[in-house]
Short mmCIF file of C-alpha atoms and ligand atoms in Angstrom, two decimals:
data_model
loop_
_atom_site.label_atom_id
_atom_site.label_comp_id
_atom_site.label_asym_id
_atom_site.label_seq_id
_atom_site.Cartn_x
_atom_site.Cartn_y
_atom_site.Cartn_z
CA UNK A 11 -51.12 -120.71 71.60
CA UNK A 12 -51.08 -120.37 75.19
CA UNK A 13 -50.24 -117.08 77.70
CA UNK A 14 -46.69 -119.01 78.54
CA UNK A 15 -45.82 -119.55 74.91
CA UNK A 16 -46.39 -115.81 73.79
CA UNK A 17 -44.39 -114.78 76.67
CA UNK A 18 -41.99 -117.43 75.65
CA UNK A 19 -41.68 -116.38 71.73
CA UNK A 20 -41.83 -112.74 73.18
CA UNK A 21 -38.54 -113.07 75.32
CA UNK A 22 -37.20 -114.82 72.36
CA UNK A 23 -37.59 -112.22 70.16
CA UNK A 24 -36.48 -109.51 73.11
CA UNK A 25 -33.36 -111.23 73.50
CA UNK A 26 -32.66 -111.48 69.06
CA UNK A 27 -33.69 -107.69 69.15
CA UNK A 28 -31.10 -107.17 72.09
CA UNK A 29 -28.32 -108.75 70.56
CA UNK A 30 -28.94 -106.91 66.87
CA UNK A 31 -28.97 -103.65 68.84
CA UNK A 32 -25.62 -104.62 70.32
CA UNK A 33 -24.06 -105.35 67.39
CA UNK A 34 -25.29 -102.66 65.56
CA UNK A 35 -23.58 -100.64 68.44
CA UNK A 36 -20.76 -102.51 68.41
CA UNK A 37 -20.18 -102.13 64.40
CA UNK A 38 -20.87 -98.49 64.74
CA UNK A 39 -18.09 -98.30 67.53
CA UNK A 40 -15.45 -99.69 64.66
CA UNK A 41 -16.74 -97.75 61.92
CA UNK A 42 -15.67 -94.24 63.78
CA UNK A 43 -12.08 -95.57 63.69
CA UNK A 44 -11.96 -97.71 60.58
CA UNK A 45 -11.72 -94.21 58.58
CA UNK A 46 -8.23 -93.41 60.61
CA UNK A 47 -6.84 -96.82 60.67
CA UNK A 48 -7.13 -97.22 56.70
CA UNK A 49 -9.51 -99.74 56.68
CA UNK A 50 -11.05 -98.84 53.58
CA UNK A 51 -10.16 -99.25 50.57
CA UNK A 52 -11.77 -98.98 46.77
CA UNK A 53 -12.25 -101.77 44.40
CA UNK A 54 -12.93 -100.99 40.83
CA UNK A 55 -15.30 -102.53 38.09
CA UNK A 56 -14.73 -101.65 34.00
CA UNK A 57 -17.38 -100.33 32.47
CA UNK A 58 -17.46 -101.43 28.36
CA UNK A 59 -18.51 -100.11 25.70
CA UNK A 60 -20.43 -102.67 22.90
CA UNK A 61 -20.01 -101.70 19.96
CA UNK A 62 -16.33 -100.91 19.85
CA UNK A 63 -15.45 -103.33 22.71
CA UNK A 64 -13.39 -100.69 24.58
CA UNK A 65 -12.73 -99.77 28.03
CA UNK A 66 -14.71 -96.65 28.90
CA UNK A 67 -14.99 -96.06 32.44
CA UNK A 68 -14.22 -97.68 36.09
CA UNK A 69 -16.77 -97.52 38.93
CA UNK A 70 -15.41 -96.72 42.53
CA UNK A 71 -16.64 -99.98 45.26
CA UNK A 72 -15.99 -99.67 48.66
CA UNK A 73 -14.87 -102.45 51.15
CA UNK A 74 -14.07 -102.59 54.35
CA UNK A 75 -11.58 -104.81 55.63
CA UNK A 76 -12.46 -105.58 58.97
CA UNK A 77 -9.91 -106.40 61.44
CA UNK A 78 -12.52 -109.30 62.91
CA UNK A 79 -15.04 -109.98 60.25
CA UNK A 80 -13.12 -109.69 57.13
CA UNK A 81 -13.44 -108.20 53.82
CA UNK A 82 -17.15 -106.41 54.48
CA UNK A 83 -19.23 -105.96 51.35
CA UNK A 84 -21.38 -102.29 51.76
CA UNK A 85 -24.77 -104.20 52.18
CA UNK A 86 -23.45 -104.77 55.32
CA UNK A 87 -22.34 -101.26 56.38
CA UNK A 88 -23.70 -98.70 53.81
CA UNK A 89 -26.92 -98.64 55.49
CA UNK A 90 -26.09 -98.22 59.01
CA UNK A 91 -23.66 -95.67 57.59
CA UNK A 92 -26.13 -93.70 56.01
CA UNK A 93 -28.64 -94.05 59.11
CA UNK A 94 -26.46 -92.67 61.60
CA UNK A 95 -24.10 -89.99 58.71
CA UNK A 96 -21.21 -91.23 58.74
CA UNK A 97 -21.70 -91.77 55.01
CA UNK A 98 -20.63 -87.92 54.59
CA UNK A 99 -17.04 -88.49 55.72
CA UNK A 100 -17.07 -91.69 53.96
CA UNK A 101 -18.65 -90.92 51.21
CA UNK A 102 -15.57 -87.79 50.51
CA UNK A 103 -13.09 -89.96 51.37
CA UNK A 104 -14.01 -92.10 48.60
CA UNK A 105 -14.53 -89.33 46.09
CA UNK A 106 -11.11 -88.07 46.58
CA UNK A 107 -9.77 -91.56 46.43
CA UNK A 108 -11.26 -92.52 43.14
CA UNK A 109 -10.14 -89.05 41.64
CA UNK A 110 -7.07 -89.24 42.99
CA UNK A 111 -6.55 -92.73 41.47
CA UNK A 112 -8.14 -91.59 38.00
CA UNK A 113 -5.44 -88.88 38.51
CA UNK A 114 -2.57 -91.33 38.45
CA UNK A 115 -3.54 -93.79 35.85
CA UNK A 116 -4.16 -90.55 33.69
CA UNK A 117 -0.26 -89.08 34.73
CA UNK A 118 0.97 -92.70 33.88
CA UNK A 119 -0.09 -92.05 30.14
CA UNK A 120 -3.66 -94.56 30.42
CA UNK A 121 -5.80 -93.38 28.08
CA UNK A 122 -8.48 -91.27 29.44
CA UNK A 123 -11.52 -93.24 31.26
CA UNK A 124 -14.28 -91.47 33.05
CA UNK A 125 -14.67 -92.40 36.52
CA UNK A 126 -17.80 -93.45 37.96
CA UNK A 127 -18.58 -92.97 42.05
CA UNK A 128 -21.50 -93.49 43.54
CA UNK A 129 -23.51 -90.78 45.89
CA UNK A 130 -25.56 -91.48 48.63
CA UNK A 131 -28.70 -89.70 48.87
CA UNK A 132 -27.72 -87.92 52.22
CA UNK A 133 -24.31 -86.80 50.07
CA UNK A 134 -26.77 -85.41 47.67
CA UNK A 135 -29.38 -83.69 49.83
CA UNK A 136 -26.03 -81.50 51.11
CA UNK A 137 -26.64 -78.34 50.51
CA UNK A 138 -22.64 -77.86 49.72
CA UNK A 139 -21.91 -80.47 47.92
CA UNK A 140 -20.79 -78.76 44.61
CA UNK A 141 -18.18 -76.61 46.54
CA UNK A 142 -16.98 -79.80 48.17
CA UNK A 143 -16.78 -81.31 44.60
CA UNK A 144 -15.24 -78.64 43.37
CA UNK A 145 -12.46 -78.99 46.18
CA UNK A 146 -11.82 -82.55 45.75
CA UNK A 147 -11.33 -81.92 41.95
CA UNK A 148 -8.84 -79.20 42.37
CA UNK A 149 -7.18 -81.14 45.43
CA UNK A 150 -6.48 -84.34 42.91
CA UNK A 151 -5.83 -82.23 39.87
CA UNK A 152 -8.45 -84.26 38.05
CA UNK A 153 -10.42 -82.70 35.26
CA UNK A 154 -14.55 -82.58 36.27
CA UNK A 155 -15.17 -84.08 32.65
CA UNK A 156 -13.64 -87.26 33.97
CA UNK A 157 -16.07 -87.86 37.16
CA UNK A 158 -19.40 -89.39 36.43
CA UNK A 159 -21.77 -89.24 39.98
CA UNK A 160 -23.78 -92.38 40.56
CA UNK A 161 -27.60 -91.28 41.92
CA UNK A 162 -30.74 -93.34 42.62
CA UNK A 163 -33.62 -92.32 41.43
CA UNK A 164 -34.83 -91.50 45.43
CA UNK A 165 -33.32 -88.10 44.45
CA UNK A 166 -36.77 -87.15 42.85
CA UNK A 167 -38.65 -87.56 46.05
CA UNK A 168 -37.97 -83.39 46.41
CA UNK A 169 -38.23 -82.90 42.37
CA UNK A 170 -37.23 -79.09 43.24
CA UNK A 171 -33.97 -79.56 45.37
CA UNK A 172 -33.03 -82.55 42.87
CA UNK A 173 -33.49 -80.18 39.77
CA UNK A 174 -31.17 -77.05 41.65
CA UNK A 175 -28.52 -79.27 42.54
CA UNK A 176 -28.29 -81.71 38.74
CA UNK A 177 -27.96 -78.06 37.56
CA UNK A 178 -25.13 -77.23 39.66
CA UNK A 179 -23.38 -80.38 38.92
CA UNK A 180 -23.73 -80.10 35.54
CA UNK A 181 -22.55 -76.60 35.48
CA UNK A 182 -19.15 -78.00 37.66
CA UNK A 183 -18.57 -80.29 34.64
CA UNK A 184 -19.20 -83.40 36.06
CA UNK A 185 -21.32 -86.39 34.47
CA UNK A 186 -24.74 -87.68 36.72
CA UNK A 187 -25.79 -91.15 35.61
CA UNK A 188 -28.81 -92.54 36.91
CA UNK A 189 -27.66 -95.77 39.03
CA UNK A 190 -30.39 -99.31 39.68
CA UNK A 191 -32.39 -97.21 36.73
CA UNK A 192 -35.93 -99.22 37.05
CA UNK A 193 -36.07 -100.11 40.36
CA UNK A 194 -36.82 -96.56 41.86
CA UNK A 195 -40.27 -94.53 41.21
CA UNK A 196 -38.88 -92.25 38.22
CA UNK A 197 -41.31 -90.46 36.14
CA UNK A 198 -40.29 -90.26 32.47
CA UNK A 199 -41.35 -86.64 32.57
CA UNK A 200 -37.90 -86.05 35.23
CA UNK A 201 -35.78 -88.03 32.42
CA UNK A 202 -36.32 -85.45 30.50
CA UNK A 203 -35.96 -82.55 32.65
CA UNK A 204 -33.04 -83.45 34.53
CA UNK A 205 -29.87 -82.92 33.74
CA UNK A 206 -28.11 -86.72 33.28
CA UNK A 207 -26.19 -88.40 31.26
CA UNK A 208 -26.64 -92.10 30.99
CA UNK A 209 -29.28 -94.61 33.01
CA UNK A 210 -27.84 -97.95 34.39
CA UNK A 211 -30.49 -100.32 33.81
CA UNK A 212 -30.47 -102.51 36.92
CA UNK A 213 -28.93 -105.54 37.36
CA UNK A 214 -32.31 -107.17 38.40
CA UNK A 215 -33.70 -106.99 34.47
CA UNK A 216 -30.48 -107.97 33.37
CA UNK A 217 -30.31 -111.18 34.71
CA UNK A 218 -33.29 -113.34 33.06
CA UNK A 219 -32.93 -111.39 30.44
CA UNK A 220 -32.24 -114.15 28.21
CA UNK A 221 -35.29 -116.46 29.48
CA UNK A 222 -38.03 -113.68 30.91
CA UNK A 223 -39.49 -112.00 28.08
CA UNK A 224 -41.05 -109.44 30.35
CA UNK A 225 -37.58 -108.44 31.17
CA UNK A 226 -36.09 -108.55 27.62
CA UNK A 227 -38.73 -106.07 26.74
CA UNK A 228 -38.37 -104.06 29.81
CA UNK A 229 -34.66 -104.03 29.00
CA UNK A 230 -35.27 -103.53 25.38
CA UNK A 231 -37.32 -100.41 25.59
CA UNK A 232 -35.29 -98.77 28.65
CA UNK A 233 -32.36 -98.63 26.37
CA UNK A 234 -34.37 -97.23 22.89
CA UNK A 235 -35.83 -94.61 25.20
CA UNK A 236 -32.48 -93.71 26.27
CA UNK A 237 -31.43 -93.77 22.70
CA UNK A 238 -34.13 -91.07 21.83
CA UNK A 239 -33.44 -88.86 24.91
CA UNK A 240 -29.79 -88.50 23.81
CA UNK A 241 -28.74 -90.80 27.03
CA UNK A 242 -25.79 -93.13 27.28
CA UNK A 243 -27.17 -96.47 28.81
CA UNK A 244 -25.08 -98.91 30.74
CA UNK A 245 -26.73 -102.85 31.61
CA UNK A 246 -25.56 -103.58 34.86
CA UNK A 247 -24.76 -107.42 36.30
CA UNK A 248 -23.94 -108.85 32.59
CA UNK A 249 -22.41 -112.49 33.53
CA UNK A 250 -22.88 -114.11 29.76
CA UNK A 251 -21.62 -114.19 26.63
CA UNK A 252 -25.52 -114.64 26.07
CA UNK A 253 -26.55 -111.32 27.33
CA UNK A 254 -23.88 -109.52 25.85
CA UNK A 255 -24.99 -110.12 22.06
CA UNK A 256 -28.97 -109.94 23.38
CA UNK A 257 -27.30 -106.49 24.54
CA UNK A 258 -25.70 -105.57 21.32
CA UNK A 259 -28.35 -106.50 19.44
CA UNK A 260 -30.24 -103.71 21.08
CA UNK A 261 -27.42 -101.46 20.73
CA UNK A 262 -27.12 -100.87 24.08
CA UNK A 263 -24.06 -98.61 24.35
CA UNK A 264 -22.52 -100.05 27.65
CA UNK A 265 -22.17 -103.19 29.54
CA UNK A 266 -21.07 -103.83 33.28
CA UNK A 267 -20.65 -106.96 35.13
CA UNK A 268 -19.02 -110.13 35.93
CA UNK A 269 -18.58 -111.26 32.32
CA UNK A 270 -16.23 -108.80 31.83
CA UNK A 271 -14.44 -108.65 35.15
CA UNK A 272 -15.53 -108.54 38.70
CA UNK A 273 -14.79 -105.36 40.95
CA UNK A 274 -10.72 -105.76 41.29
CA UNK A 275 -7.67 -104.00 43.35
CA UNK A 276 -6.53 -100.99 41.39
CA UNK A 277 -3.06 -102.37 40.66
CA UNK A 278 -4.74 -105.32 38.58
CA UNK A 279 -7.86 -103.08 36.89
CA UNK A 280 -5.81 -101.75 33.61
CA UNK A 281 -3.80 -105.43 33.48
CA UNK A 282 -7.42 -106.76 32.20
CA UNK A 283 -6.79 -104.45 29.16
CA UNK A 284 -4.38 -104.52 26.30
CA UNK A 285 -3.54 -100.62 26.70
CA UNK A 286 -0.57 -99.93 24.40
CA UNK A 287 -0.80 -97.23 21.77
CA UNK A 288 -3.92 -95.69 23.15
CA UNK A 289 -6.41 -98.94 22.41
CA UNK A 290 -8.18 -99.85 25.24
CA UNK A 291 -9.67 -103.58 24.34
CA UNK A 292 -10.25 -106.56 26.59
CA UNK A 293 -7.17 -109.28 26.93
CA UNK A 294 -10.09 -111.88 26.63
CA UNK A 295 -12.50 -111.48 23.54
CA UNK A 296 -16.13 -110.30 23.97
CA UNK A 297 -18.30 -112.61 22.31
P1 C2E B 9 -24.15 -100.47 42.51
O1 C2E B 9 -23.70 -99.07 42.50
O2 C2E B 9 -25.32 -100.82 41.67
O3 C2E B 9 -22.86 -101.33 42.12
C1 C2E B 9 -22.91 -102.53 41.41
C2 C2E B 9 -22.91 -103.71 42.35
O4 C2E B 9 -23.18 -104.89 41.58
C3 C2E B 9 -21.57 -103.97 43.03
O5 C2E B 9 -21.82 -104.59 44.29
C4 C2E B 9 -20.94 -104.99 42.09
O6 C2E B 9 -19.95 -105.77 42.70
C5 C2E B 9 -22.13 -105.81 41.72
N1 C2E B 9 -21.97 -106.46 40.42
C6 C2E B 9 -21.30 -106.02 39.34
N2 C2E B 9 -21.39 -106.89 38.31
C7 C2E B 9 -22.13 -107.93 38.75
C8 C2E B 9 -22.57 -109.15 38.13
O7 C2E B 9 -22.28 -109.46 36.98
N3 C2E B 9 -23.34 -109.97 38.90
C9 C2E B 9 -23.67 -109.67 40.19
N4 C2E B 9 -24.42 -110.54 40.87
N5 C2E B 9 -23.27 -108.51 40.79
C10 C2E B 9 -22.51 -107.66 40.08
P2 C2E B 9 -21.15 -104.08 45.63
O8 C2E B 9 -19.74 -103.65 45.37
O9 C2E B 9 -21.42 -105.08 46.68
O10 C2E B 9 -21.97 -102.75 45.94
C11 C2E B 9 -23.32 -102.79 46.23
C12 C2E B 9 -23.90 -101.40 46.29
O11 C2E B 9 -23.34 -100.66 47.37
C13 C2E B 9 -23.61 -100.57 45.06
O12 C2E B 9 -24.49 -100.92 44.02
C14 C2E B 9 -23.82 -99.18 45.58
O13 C2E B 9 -25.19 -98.84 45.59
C15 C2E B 9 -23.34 -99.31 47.02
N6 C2E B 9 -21.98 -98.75 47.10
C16 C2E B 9 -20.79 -99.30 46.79
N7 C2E B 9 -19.78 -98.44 47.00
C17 C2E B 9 -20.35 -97.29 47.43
C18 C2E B 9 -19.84 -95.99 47.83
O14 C2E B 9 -18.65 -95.69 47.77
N8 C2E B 9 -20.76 -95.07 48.25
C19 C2E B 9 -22.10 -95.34 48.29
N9 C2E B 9 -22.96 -94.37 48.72
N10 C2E B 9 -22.61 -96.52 47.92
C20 C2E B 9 -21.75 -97.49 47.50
MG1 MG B 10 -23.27 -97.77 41.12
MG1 MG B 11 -26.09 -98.00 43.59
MG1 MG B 12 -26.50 -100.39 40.34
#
């Protein structure tokens, strides 16, 4: 490895480094005006409950349709949105556009479905978050009982702060579910001192869960401990007719995923459901 080569491989990497700093800049530039031009908009997943095969709740996904690059997944701007804050503004904007849509479905005569939206840590580390909540509820006219907040479990790294502020939620009426449950550092000993409602096993265990026994028992004993703690549990990522009766057999209460429908447009989200005199079932049969 000679002198000229390092120098080589150095300028090469200079020059990669260069560029990614660019078009970080560049996507940052857009993402201050995407907000006012409407480029975002929510997509929105059923949540299902097992046992009764029934519609039970909706999670709020964001997108960005970029005017260049297309329909942008939030891998791909979520993290640069939370690095530099523009996550707060976002973040709002899509609370009080998933209430607001919860809202409408519930004036149309739906039958009522909790809505699920997910937090970012920086949303939860504000220290006036509940009063902003509180505002976006009374804005929409939608009932707190009806919003379920999606945390990681990063919100124990300050167990004190993340204790206060569960307890303010709570008290505001909302649900707290406990989002990529598995893949965090939770202690059990938090489970039971916090405040939540339901763990969403993550989509990682719920994949092999079929072929990886280490996973099926993982998966297995997440949901019995939720069971026992008085916890609603949700399997995230369910693609198979397969994992679904694995997942029943376990009683796990909820499932989420592909199998059931992939995150879709609002105007197509209750079509996937028969809906008429207050049932809530799948068009298509669960296995
Ligand atoms: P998440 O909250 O765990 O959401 C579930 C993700 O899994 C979604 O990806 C969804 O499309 C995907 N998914 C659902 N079912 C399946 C399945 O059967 N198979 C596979 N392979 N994937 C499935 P998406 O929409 O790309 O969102 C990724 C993450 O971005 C979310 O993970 C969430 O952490 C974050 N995110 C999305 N919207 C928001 C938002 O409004 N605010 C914040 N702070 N984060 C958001
Ligand atoms: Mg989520
Ligand atoms: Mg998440
Ligand atoms: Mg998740």
């Amino acid at each position: 490895y000679s002198a000229k080569e390092a120098r080589n491989s150095w300028k090469r990497y200079a020059i990669q480094m260069n560029l990614k700093a660019k078009e970080k800049l560049l996507l940052e530039n857009d993402l201050r005006i995407a907000l006012e031009l409407g480029q975002f908009h929510l997509a929105y997943q059923p949540l299902v409950d097992l046992e009764h095969e029934i519609l039970v709740g909706a999670e709020a996904l964001l997108r960005w349709s970029h005017p260049q690059k297309g329909e942008l997944p939030p891998s791909e701007f979520i993290p640069l949105c939370e690095e530099n804050g523009f996550i707060l503004p976002l973040g709002e904007w899509v609370l009080r556009n998933a209430c607001q849509q919860m809202k409408t479905w519930q004036d149309k005569g739906f039958p009522p479905i909790v809505m699920s939206v997910n937090l970012s840590i920086r949303q939860f580390r504000q220290h006036d978050l509940c009063e902003r909540i509180e505002k976006v509820l009374e804005e929409t006219g939608l009932s707190p009982q009806w919003l379920e907040l999606e945390i990681t479990e990063s919100i124990m790294a300050d167990v004190t702060f993340a204790t206060e502020m569960l307890e303010r939620l709570k008290k505001l009426g909302v649900r707290i579910s406990i989002d990529d449950f598995g893949t965090g550092y939770s202690s059990l000993y938090y489970l039971k001192r916090f405040p939540i409602d339901k763990l969403k096993i993550d989509r990682s265990f719920v994949n092999d869960v079929l072929t990886d026994r280490n996973d099926a028992a993982i998966v297995s004993g997440i949901s019995a401990m939720a069971r026992n703690l008085n916890l609603t549990v949700t399997a995230e990522g369910v693609e198979s007719a397969g994992q679904v009766a694995f997942l029943k057999e376990l009683k796990c209460q909820e499932a989420q995923g592909y199998f059931f429908s992939r995150p879709v447009p609002p105007e197509q989200f209750l079509s996937l459901f028969e809906l008429d005199k207050g049932k809530r079932t799948m068009k298509e049969t669960i296995a």
